[in-house]
Amino acid sequence: MPKSKNMFVCSSCGASYSKWLGQCTGCGEWETLIEQGPAPDVKNTLTIASKTGSILPVENIYNKGSGVNAEVSRLSSGFSDLDLVLGGGILPGSVTLLAGQPGIGKSTLLLQIANQIAKSAPVLYVSGEESAPQVRARAVRLAPKNTGSKSTADVVTLDFASSNSTNDIAQTIASGKYKFVIVDSVQTLTVAEIPSAPGSVSQVANSGNILIRASKAANCALILVGHVTKEGTLAGPKTLEHMVDVVLNFEGDRYGGFKTIRASKNRFGATSELAIFEMGGQGLQEVKNPSAALLAERQNVDGSIIFASIDGTRPLLVEIQALVNPTNFGYPKRTASGFDLNRLNLLIAVLEQRTRLTFADKDIFLNVVGGIRISDAAADLAVCLAIASAAANRKLADDLVAFGEVGLGGEIRSVHAADKRISEAKKLGFSAAIAPHTVKSSFAKPAQDLTAVLNTYLH
């Protein structure tokens, strides 16, 4: 019999090759082919089931004595903002993938969620990375202060298992004993029939597939923890993101500051909502008034402006800071924290072309305070004002907020949810907002052209 050969599988898209290549021809990524052992021998046969599957009218799926329009009750995570990100809570039978950099607080958050759900439903916490004493120590630390107990028996009612076997975990889920299961993490799991190492493309994809099928069959909510690469993308095959129902991204500075959770995929709700947390001695705590917290330490200097943003349906005021210095090298440096660097370069080009400012010999540094990342196009006007203020060494008024999209012609374009932005600014005591001229409000200072705005507020 011919000897079976090892295959080279792309860790990005899952394409397989008989020999190593520098670039994957499937997705175009470089240095992503990983050598794996031969796949198990499977007969190339096609069989047809002897009977059809279970077919039900849609209107009768949830009609079990509660009326035709009965809805499935969701599990609350204990965090109102996180429930909003999930679309109203954790749906039974759903599979959620939580990804974040090491040390940001994924295990802490999940243990807090598990403790909350365990009060009303049986919960299993499976860890392939930590031992039972490690998890117990964290459970004691995260125990509510009013218990005054050092024993997890008084404050924690969930079950724990330390396992790396996908087959064993799937069998436990399929038993139907648990309504909520956490697996930390999918990169540590192995399927007995696959000879490759844990974390490989085949192991991650097959482990995810087996666990998803078991959770759907048992109507058990499942959360899988995923690792991220040094570029910040989810490690493993892309097919894992397609298989799960919800993909949550846990972002922020692991050493301090605010941490955010947003959904990049959600079959049960919107992907525009945002939950903001802060790490404390009792674990992660929701930030109920993030705008006030972000502006609490503001010092009004040149290069500082308040931007009224919208994350999902929530208005949020954040401070944008800019610093402009003479460059010491032939090529000026552009650095952005919390803002897209390509967008920053575009706005700098608009400022140079449409105003009298020149930045060819200037380094420009932009920072969004609090570790918040902004993807709202309405931040353009605030960024331009911050850069121009820093370049001219002139302060902007402390009681101003700004929002508006800047076009390549220097025009200020309208943005969505202007009324929510203005309402949040009023609530925090600001007196005016530099906004697109299409905004009809006495609170808004109309802005139609970028040059006119700079001449008005920087002279």
Tab-separated table of C-alpha atoms in Angstrom:
chain	number	residue	atom	x	y	z
A	1	MET	CA	0.000	0.000	0.000
A	2	PRO	CA	1.298	3.514	-0.733
A	3	LYS	CA	2.539	5.402	2.307
A	4	SER	CA	0.229	8.236	3.372
A	5	LYS	CA	1.867	11.658	3.201
A	6	ASN	CA	1.609	14.614	5.508
A	7	MET	CA	-0.411	17.584	4.294
A	8	PHE	CA	0.245	21.301	4.615
A	9	VAL	CA	-2.852	23.174	5.760
A	10	CYS	CA	-3.350	26.961	5.724
A	11	SER	CA	-4.080	28.272	9.216
A	12	SER	CA	-6.070	31.167	7.743
A	13	CYS	CA	-8.485	29.566	5.281
A	14	GLY	CA	-7.994	25.806	5.784
A	15	ALA	CA	-6.833	25.016	2.249
A	16	SER	CA	-4.582	21.926	2.066
A	17	TYR	CA	-1.538	21.231	-0.132
A	18	SER	CA	0.693	18.220	-0.715
A	19	LYS	CA	3.848	20.346	-0.361
A	20	TRP	CA	4.869	23.499	1.445
A	21	LEU	CA	4.360	26.864	-0.278
A	22	GLY	CA	5.384	30.306	0.883
A	23	GLN	CA	1.976	31.777	0.012
A	24	CYS	CA	-1.447	30.181	0.243
A	25	THR	CA	-3.081	30.380	-3.183
A	26	GLY	CA	-6.533	30.192	-1.569
A	27	CYS	CA	-6.466	33.317	0.615
A	28	GLY	CA	-3.199	34.986	-0.418
A	29	GLU	CA	-1.666	34.929	3.090
A	30	TRP	CA	2.059	34.335	3.534
A	31	GLU	CA	3.760	31.837	5.883
A	32	THR	CA	0.477	30.263	7.014
A	33	LEU	CA	0.962	26.651	5.849
A	34	ILE	CA	1.395	24.207	8.732
A	35	GLU	CA	2.409	20.588	8.320
A	36	GLN	CA	-0.082	18.043	9.619
A	37	GLY	CA	-0.335	14.283	9.729
A	38	PRO	CA	-2.451	12.335	7.253
A	39	ALA	CA	-6.195	12.566	7.658
A	40	PRO	CA	-8.035	9.435	8.867
A	41	ASP	CA	-9.089	7.051	6.113
A	42	VAL	CA	-12.769	7.570	5.287
A	43	LYS	CA	-14.652	5.452	2.761
A	44	ASN	CA	-15.754	7.390	-0.266
A	45	THR	CA	-19.375	6.292	-0.144
A	46	LEU	CA	-22.660	8.138	-0.331
A	47	THR	CA	-25.700	6.853	1.476
A	48	ILE	CA	-29.290	8.089	1.459
A	49	ALA	CA	-31.235	8.147	4.709
A	50	SER	CA	-34.107	5.686	4.926
A	51	LYS	CA	-36.489	8.316	6.309
A	52	THR	CA	-36.961	12.058	6.119
A	53	GLY	CA	-35.937	14.395	8.897
A	54	SER	CA	-38.252	15.952	11.441
A	55	ILE	CA	-40.355	18.662	9.801
A	56	LEU	CA	-42.401	21.185	11.777
A	57	PRO	CA	-44.392	24.274	10.787
A	58	VAL	CA	-42.523	27.395	11.858
A	59	GLU	CA	-45.433	28.742	13.885
A	60	ASN	CA	-45.487	25.564	16.023
A	61	ILE	CA	-41.800	25.345	16.877
A	62	TYR	CA	-42.109	27.237	20.178
A	63	ASN	CA	-45.811	26.584	20.674
A	64	LYS	CA	-45.694	24.394	23.786
A	65	GLY	CA	-48.685	25.526	25.789
A	66	SER	CA	-47.673	29.184	25.808
A	67	GLY	CA	-49.349	30.348	22.627
A	68	VAL	CA	-48.235	30.536	19.030
A	69	ASN	CA	-46.044	33.594	19.603
A	70	ALA	CA	-44.223	32.199	22.645
A	71	GLU	CA	-40.560	33.165	22.731
A	72	VAL	CA	-37.588	31.301	24.134
A	73	SER	CA	-36.476	32.760	27.474
A	74	ARG	CA	-32.881	33.967	27.373
A	75	LEU	CA	-30.254	33.593	30.075
A	76	SER	CA	-29.045	36.838	31.613
A	77	SER	CA	-25.268	37.286	31.852
A	78	GLY	CA	-25.619	39.605	34.844
A	79	PHE	CA	-24.373	42.559	32.777
A	80	SER	CA	-27.162	44.607	31.177
A	81	ASP	CA	-24.916	46.092	28.482
A	82	LEU	CA	-23.484	42.678	27.556
A	83	ASP	CA	-27.021	41.315	27.275
A	84	LEU	CA	-27.741	44.188	24.886
A	85	VAL	CA	-24.694	43.261	22.771
A	86	LEU	CA	-25.940	39.649	22.658
A	87	GLY	CA	-29.360	40.776	21.477
A	88	GLY	CA	-31.202	40.462	24.792
A	89	GLY	CA	-29.242	37.749	26.606
A	90	ILE	CA	-27.798	34.303	25.951
A	91	LEU	CA	-30.166	32.201	23.865
A	92	PRO	CA	-30.473	28.489	24.820
A	93	GLY	CA	-28.819	26.353	22.146
A	94	SER	CA	-26.693	29.243	20.874
A	95	VAL	CA	-22.918	29.041	20.406
A	96	THR	CA	-20.820	32.126	21.153
A	97	LEU	CA	-17.133	32.584	20.357
A	98	LEU	CA	-15.317	35.055	22.654
A	99	ALA	CA	-11.913	36.253	21.417
A	100	GLY	CA	-9.397	38.557	23.080
A	101	GLN	CA	-5.707	39.038	23.720
A	102	PRO	CA	-4.017	37.200	26.621
A	103	GLY	CA	-4.591	38.718	30.058
A	104	ILE	CA	-7.446	41.024	29.078
A	105	GLY	CA	-9.935	39.235	31.362
A	106	LYS	CA	-11.757	36.606	29.297
A	107	SER	CA	-11.660	33.917	31.999
A	108	THR	CA	-12.622	36.451	34.681
A	109	LEU	CA	-15.639	37.643	32.695
A	110	LEU	CA	-16.807	34.119	31.909
A	111	LEU	CA	-16.546	32.996	35.523
A	112	GLN	CA	-18.644	35.996	36.579
A	113	ILE	CA	-21.256	35.091	33.929
A	114	ALA	CA	-21.183	31.451	35.019
A	115	ASN	CA	-21.745	32.403	38.663
A	116	GLN	CA	-24.735	34.527	37.671
A	117	ILE	CA	-26.404	31.892	35.475
A	118	ALA	CA	-25.658	29.112	37.988
A	119	LYS	CA	-28.184	30.720	40.360
A	120	SER	CA	-31.034	29.580	38.104
A	121	ALA	CA	-29.646	26.826	35.837
A	122	PRO	CA	-26.993	24.066	35.947
A	123	VAL	CA	-23.659	25.338	34.601
A	124	LEU	CA	-20.425	23.592	33.603
A	125	TYR	CA	-17.081	25.397	33.301
A	126	VAL	CA	-14.509	23.407	31.277
A	127	SER	CA	-10.888	24.563	31.215
A	128	GLY	CA	-8.099	23.062	29.183
A	129	GLU	CA	-5.592	25.670	30.346
A	130	GLU	CA	-6.079	25.944	34.118
A	131	SER	CA	-6.253	23.465	36.951
A	132	ALA	CA	-9.110	23.158	39.432
A	133	PRO	CA	-7.251	24.995	42.262
A	134	GLN	CA	-6.574	27.963	39.949
A	135	VAL	CA	-10.232	28.282	39.016
A	136	ARG	CA	-11.299	27.866	42.648
A	137	ALA	CA	-8.945	30.670	43.730
A	138	ARG	CA	-10.464	33.008	41.158
A	139	ALA	CA	-13.981	31.987	42.163
A	140	VAL	CA	-13.251	32.941	45.781
A	141	ARG	CA	-11.746	36.280	44.703
A	142	LEU	CA	-14.785	37.101	42.554
A	143	ALA	CA	-17.258	36.103	45.278
A	144	PRO	CA	-19.703	38.845	46.321
A	145	LYS	CA	-18.410	40.980	49.180
A	146	ASN	CA	-21.539	40.618	51.293
A	147	THR	CA	-21.075	36.867	51.728
A	148	GLY	CA	-18.003	37.224	53.948
A	149	SER	CA	-17.088	33.633	53.139
A	150	LYS	CA	-13.807	32.085	52.022
A	151	SER	CA	-15.480	28.925	50.771
A	152	THR	CA	-16.671	28.601	47.206
A	153	ALA	CA	-19.460	26.318	48.398
A	154	ASP	CA	-21.290	29.356	49.798
A	155	VAL	CA	-21.009	31.564	46.742
A	156	VAL	CA	-20.369	29.333	43.708
A	157	THR	CA	-22.745	26.592	42.556
A	158	LEU	CA	-21.333	25.709	39.138
A	159	ASP	CA	-19.517	22.506	38.154
A	160	PHE	CA	-15.937	22.416	36.885
A	161	ALA	CA	-13.995	20.019	34.652
A	162	SER	CA	-10.397	20.120	33.459
A	163	SER	CA	-10.270	18.407	30.070
A	164	ASN	CA	-8.756	18.714	26.611
A	165	SER	CA	-10.838	15.952	25.027
A	166	THR	CA	-13.459	17.202	22.614
A	167	ASN	CA	-15.166	13.814	22.615
A	168	ASP	CA	-15.588	13.780	26.399
A	169	ILE	CA	-16.858	17.365	26.529
A	170	ALA	CA	-19.340	16.744	23.704
A	171	GLN	CA	-20.663	13.629	25.444
A	172	THR	CA	-21.160	15.626	28.653
A	173	ILE	CA	-23.056	18.346	26.764
A	174	ALA	CA	-25.179	15.779	24.917
A	175	SER	CA	-26.287	14.255	28.227
A	176	GLY	CA	-28.580	17.264	28.701
A	177	LYS	CA	-27.572	17.789	32.331
A	178	TYR	CA	-26.326	21.365	31.786
A	179	LYS	CA	-28.066	24.394	30.308
A	180	PHE	CA	-24.923	26.516	29.996
A	181	VAL	CA	-21.357	25.375	29.234
A	182	ILE	CA	-18.123	27.360	28.930
A	183	VAL	CA	-15.077	25.863	27.180
A	184	ASP	CA	-11.760	27.659	27.726
A	185	SER	CA	-10.326	27.404	25.140
A	186	VAL	CA	-11.044	25.821	21.759
A	187	GLN	CA	-7.335	25.959	20.794
A	188	THR	CA	-6.476	23.450	23.542
A	189	LEU	CA	-8.983	20.796	22.463
A	190	THR	CA	-8.182	17.601	20.567
A	191	VAL	CA	-10.338	15.088	18.703
A	192	ALA	CA	-9.146	11.543	19.316
A	193	GLU	CA	-9.513	10.500	15.659
A	194	ILE	CA	-7.301	13.316	14.313
A	195	PRO	CA	-3.530	12.881	14.717
A	196	SER	CA	-2.563	16.577	14.482
A	197	ALA	CA	-1.476	18.768	17.413
A	198	PRO	CA	-3.877	20.925	19.493
A	199	GLY	CA	-4.509	24.329	17.913
A	200	SER	CA	-4.028	23.108	14.350
A	201	VAL	CA	-6.608	23.953	11.713
A	202	SER	CA	-8.120	20.474	11.593
A	203	GLN	CA	-8.315	20.154	15.390
A	204	VAL	CA	-9.940	23.566	15.904
A	205	ALA	CA	-12.427	23.142	13.047
A	206	ASN	CA	-13.462	19.612	14.009
A	207	SER	CA	-13.584	20.366	17.733
A	208	GLY	CA	-15.817	23.346	17.071
A	209	ASN	CA	-18.067	21.331	14.780
A	210	ILE	CA	-18.496	18.479	17.285
A	211	LEU	CA	-19.248	20.792	20.222
A	212	ILE	CA	-21.684	22.897	18.187
A	213	ARG	CA	-23.661	19.829	17.116
A	214	ALA	CA	-23.789	18.542	20.694
A	215	SER	CA	-24.986	21.891	22.090
A	216	LYS	CA	-27.672	22.280	19.406
A	217	ALA	CA	-28.970	18.768	20.017
A	218	ALA	CA	-29.119	19.304	23.800
A	219	ASN	CA	-30.430	22.902	23.520
A	220	CYS	CA	-27.484	23.993	25.687
A	221	ALA	CA	-25.947	27.474	25.449
A	222	LEU	CA	-22.222	27.201	24.744
A	223	ILE	CA	-19.431	29.788	24.943
A	224	LEU	CA	-16.076	28.967	23.335
A	225	VAL	CA	-12.982	31.012	24.157
A	226	GLY	CA	-10.707	31.721	21.185
A	227	HIS	CA	-7.116	32.944	21.025
A	228	VAL	CA	-5.978	35.849	18.856
A	229	THR	CA	-2.856	36.260	16.748
A	230	LYS	CA	-0.265	38.996	17.205
A	231	GLU	CA	-2.108	40.989	14.513
A	232	GLY	CA	-5.256	40.882	16.664
A	233	THR	CA	-7.266	38.512	14.450
A	234	LEU	CA	-8.910	35.333	15.678
A	235	ALA	CA	-6.510	32.390	15.567
A	236	GLY	CA	-7.524	29.269	13.691
A	237	PRO	CA	-9.588	28.682	10.556
A	238	LYS	CA	-12.136	31.208	9.379
A	239	THR	CA	-14.691	28.427	9.168
A	240	LEU	CA	-14.984	28.453	12.974
A	241	GLU	CA	-16.425	31.985	12.853
A	242	HIS	CA	-18.922	30.859	10.226
A	243	MET	CA	-20.101	27.905	12.319
A	244	VAL	CA	-20.862	29.775	15.552
A	245	ASP	CA	-23.874	32.050	16.103
A	246	VAL	CA	-22.139	34.987	17.798
A	247	VAL	CA	-18.550	36.271	17.645
A	248	LEU	CA	-17.581	38.656	20.459
A	249	ASN	CA	-14.368	40.687	20.401
A	250	PHE	CA	-12.931	41.613	23.806
A	251	GLU	CA	-10.688	44.652	23.273
A	252	GLY	CA	-8.768	47.183	25.317
A	253	ASP	CA	-5.561	47.603	27.287
A	254	ARG	CA	-4.927	44.576	29.473
A	255	TYR	CA	-2.883	46.694	31.914
A	256	GLY	CA	-5.591	49.246	32.665
A	257	GLY	CA	-8.195	51.551	31.184
A	258	PHE	CA	-11.564	50.609	29.786
A	259	LYS	CA	-12.257	47.314	28.062
A	260	THR	CA	-14.930	46.929	25.410
A	261	ILE	CA	-16.949	44.037	24.031
A	262	ARG	CA	-18.625	44.267	20.665
A	263	ALA	CA	-20.077	41.637	18.317
A	264	SER	CA	-18.584	41.211	14.850
A	265	LYS	CA	-21.254	38.601	14.087
A	266	ASN	CA	-24.637	38.102	15.751
A	267	ARG	CA	-27.473	35.973	14.425
A	268	PHE	CA	-29.802	37.118	17.203
A	269	GLY	CA	-29.220	40.870	17.338
A	270	ALA	CA	-27.345	43.891	16.040
A	271	THR	CA	-23.568	44.059	15.639
A	272	SER	CA	-23.361	47.765	16.467
A	273	GLU	CA	-23.870	47.623	20.245
A	274	LEU	CA	-21.027	48.130	22.718
A	275	ALA	CA	-20.403	47.106	26.336
A	276	ILE	CA	-17.749	48.971	28.362
A	277	PHE	CA	-16.053	47.432	31.399
A	278	GLU	CA	-13.410	48.316	33.942
A	279	MET	CA	-11.328	45.773	35.852
A	280	GLY	CA	-11.463	45.975	39.646
A	281	GLY	CA	-10.719	43.866	42.688
A	282	GLN	CA	-14.057	42.053	42.325
A	283	GLY	CA	-13.624	41.382	38.616
A	284	LEU	CA	-15.034	43.277	35.673
A	285	GLN	CA	-17.564	46.011	36.388
A	286	GLU	CA	-19.843	47.752	33.893
A	287	VAL	CA	-19.194	51.449	33.341
A	288	LYS	CA	-22.675	52.924	33.639
A	289	ASN	CA	-21.756	56.474	32.601
A	290	PRO	CA	-18.729	56.065	30.308
A	291	SER	CA	-18.880	59.632	28.968
A	292	ALA	CA	-18.417	61.169	32.422
A	293	ALA	CA	-15.680	58.670	33.290
A	294	LEU	CA	-13.764	59.350	30.072
A	295	LEU	CA	-13.864	63.123	30.598
A	296	ALA	CA	-13.200	63.162	34.359
A	297	GLU	CA	-9.456	63.889	34.033
A	298	ARG	CA	-9.555	66.142	30.999
A	299	GLN	CA	-7.229	69.157	30.923
A	300	ASN	CA	-8.133	71.596	28.207
A	301	VAL	CA	-4.951	72.290	26.249
A	302	ASP	CA	-4.268	72.868	22.585
A	303	GLY	CA	-4.905	69.771	20.490
A	304	SER	CA	-7.829	68.601	22.657
A	305	ILE	CA	-11.451	68.341	21.538
A	306	ILE	CA	-14.507	66.383	22.681
A	307	PHE	CA	-16.114	64.149	20.061
A	308	ALA	CA	-19.751	63.069	20.327
A	309	SER	CA	-19.782	59.520	18.979
A	310	ILE	CA	-22.408	56.823	18.591
A	311	ASP	CA	-21.639	53.171	19.375
A	312	GLY	CA	-24.639	51.161	18.296
A	313	THR	CA	-27.529	53.001	19.913
A	314	ARG	CA	-25.466	54.541	22.737
A	315	PRO	CA	-24.090	58.095	22.570
A	316	LEU	CA	-20.578	58.434	23.966
A	317	LEU	CA	-18.423	61.525	24.509
A	318	VAL	CA	-14.681	60.892	24.162
A	319	GLU	CA	-11.672	63.170	24.170
A	320	ILE	CA	-9.466	63.257	21.088
A	321	GLN	CA	-5.929	64.563	21.557
A	322	ALA	CA	-3.416	65.561	18.898
A	323	LEU	CA	0.254	66.457	19.136
A	324	VAL	CA	2.191	68.111	16.301
A	325	ASN	CA	6.000	68.263	16.521
A	326	PRO	CA	8.777	69.176	14.082
A	327	THR	CA	10.158	65.986	12.560
A	328	ASN	CA	13.754	64.979	13.238
A	329	PHE	CA	13.999	62.810	10.157
A	330	GLY	CA	13.344	63.269	6.486
A	331	TYR	CA	10.046	61.410	6.585
A	332	PRO	CA	7.323	62.714	8.959
A	333	LYS	CA	5.783	60.202	11.342
A	334	ARG	CA	2.052	59.578	11.683
A	335	THR	CA	0.806	57.627	14.706
A	336	ALA	CA	-2.785	56.960	15.759
A	337	SER	CA	-4.113	55.192	18.856
A	338	GLY	CA	-7.793	54.261	18.689
A	339	PHE	CA	-8.246	55.700	15.197
A	340	ASP	CA	-7.644	54.307	11.710
A	341	LEU	CA	-4.217	55.383	10.464
A	342	ASN	CA	-5.257	55.432	6.799
A	343	ARG	CA	-8.148	57.735	7.641
A	344	LEU	CA	-5.776	59.979	9.586
A	345	ASN	CA	-3.472	60.304	6.569
A	346	LEU	CA	-6.465	61.162	4.380
A	347	LEU	CA	-7.607	63.921	6.762
A	348	ILE	CA	-4.063	65.339	6.944
A	349	ALA	CA	-4.023	65.531	3.137
A	350	VAL	CA	-7.389	67.371	3.176
A	351	LEU	CA	-6.068	69.839	5.768
A	352	GLU	CA	-2.971	70.573	3.687
A	353	GLN	CA	-4.883	70.951	0.436
A	354	ARG	CA	-7.927	72.885	1.656
A	355	THR	CA	-6.322	75.088	4.344
A	356	ARG	CA	-3.042	76.970	4.757
A	357	LEU	CA	-1.593	74.407	7.148
A	358	THR	CA	1.470	72.387	6.114
A	359	PHE	CA	2.586	69.150	7.754
A	360	ALA	CA	5.360	67.985	5.425
A	361	ASP	CA	7.956	68.580	8.165
A	362	LYS	CA	5.738	67.694	11.140
A	363	ASP	CA	5.196	64.512	13.140
A	364	ILE	CA	1.540	64.012	14.060
A	365	PHE	CA	0.349	61.870	16.958
A	366	LEU	CA	-3.360	61.211	17.580
A	367	ASN	CA	-4.854	59.568	20.659
A	368	VAL	CA	-8.403	58.615	21.654
A	369	VAL	CA	-8.422	58.794	25.454
A	370	GLY	CA	-9.496	55.774	27.504
A	371	GLY	CA	-8.476	53.031	25.092
A	372	ILE	CA	-11.655	53.488	23.053
A	373	ARG	CA	-11.395	52.637	19.348
A	374	ILE	CA	-13.400	54.866	17.005
A	375	SER	CA	-14.722	53.724	13.629
A	376	ASP	CA	-17.406	56.417	13.305
A	377	ALA	CA	-16.974	58.615	10.225
A	378	ALA	CA	-18.386	61.522	12.255
A	379	ALA	CA	-15.018	61.744	14.055
A	380	ASP	CA	-13.438	63.449	11.006
A	381	LEU	CA	-14.276	66.999	12.082
A	382	ALA	CA	-13.061	66.470	15.658
A	383	VAL	CA	-9.778	64.963	14.416
A	384	CYS	CA	-9.188	67.877	12.027
A	385	LEU	CA	-9.918	70.407	14.786
A	386	ALA	CA	-7.548	68.635	17.188
A	387	ILE	CA	-4.696	68.560	14.650
A	388	ALA	CA	-5.208	72.181	13.594
A	389	SER	CA	-5.415	73.298	17.244
A	390	ALA	CA	-2.134	71.544	18.062
A	391	ALA	CA	-0.408	72.920	14.973
A	392	ALA	CA	-1.529	76.493	15.711
A	393	ASN	CA	-0.909	76.228	19.499
A	394	ARG	CA	-4.410	77.567	20.136
A	395	LYS	CA	-6.939	76.098	22.536
A	396	LEU	CA	-10.497	75.312	21.633
A	397	ALA	CA	-13.264	76.294	24.043
A	398	ASP	CA	-13.802	73.811	26.890
A	399	ASP	CA	-17.595	73.701	26.432
A	400	LEU	CA	-17.547	72.623	22.769
A	401	VAL	CA	-18.127	69.205	21.252
A	402	ALA	CA	-17.701	68.388	17.575
A	403	PHE	CA	-18.926	65.799	15.092
A	404	GLY	CA	-19.223	65.608	11.321
A	405	GLU	CA	-17.775	63.781	8.336
A	406	VAL	CA	-15.191	65.634	6.234
A	407	GLY	CA	-15.195	65.134	2.468
A	408	LEU	CA	-12.184	65.389	0.163
A	409	GLY	CA	-13.346	68.835	-0.897
A	410	GLY	CA	-13.234	70.081	2.688
A	411	GLU	CA	-17.024	70.078	3.033
A	412	ILE	CA	-18.701	68.976	6.297
A	413	ARG	CA	-21.191	66.192	5.608
A	414	SER	CA	-24.193	65.105	7.675
A	415	VAL	CA	-24.083	62.107	10.028
A	416	HIS	CA	-26.712	59.870	11.619
A	417	ALA	CA	-28.193	60.159	15.122
A	418	ALA	CA	-27.269	63.838	15.547
A	419	ASP	CA	-30.063	64.324	18.097
A	420	LYS	CA	-28.632	61.620	20.391
A	421	ARG	CA	-25.159	63.161	20.195
A	422	ILE	CA	-26.515	66.600	21.095
A	423	SER	CA	-28.644	65.208	23.921
A	424	GLU	CA	-25.603	63.515	25.506
A	425	ALA	CA	-23.561	66.712	25.221
A	426	LYS	CA	-26.327	68.732	26.913
A	427	LYS	CA	-26.590	66.170	29.711
A	428	LEU	CA	-22.891	66.563	30.556
A	429	GLY	CA	-23.007	70.354	30.622
A	430	PHE	CA	-21.590	71.380	27.238
A	431	SER	CA	-22.950	74.587	25.761
A	432	ALA	CA	-22.603	74.043	22.006
A	433	ALA	CA	-21.763	71.504	19.335
A	434	ILE	CA	-19.876	72.132	16.091
A	435	ALA	CA	-22.058	70.065	13.776
A	436	PRO	CA	-22.976	69.776	10.070
A	437	HIS	CA	-25.189	72.603	8.845
A	438	THR	CA	-28.011	70.133	8.172
A	439	VAL	CA	-28.546	69.666	11.932
A	440	LYS	CA	-31.544	71.732	12.973
A	441	SER	CA	-30.942	72.631	16.609
A	442	SER	CA	-30.226	75.835	18.477
A	443	PHE	CA	-27.527	73.921	20.374
A	444	ALA	CA	-25.592	73.164	17.148
A	445	LYS	CA	-23.147	75.628	15.572
A	446	PRO	CA	-23.517	75.047	11.820
A	447	ALA	CA	-20.386	73.916	9.981
A	448	GLN	CA	-20.366	73.695	6.193
A	449	ASP	CA	-16.727	74.170	5.175
A	450	LEU	CA	-13.594	73.011	7.007
A	451	THR	CA	-11.647	76.224	6.312
A	452	ALA	CA	-14.468	78.371	7.703
A	453	VAL	CA	-14.645	76.230	10.850
A	454	LEU	CA	-10.906	76.580	11.520
A	455	ASN	CA	-11.029	80.333	10.917
A	456	THR	CA	-13.957	80.684	13.309
A	457	TYR	CA	-12.771	78.578	16.233
A	458	LEU	CA	-8.977	78.984	16.068
A	459	HIS	CA	-8.712	82.777	15.662
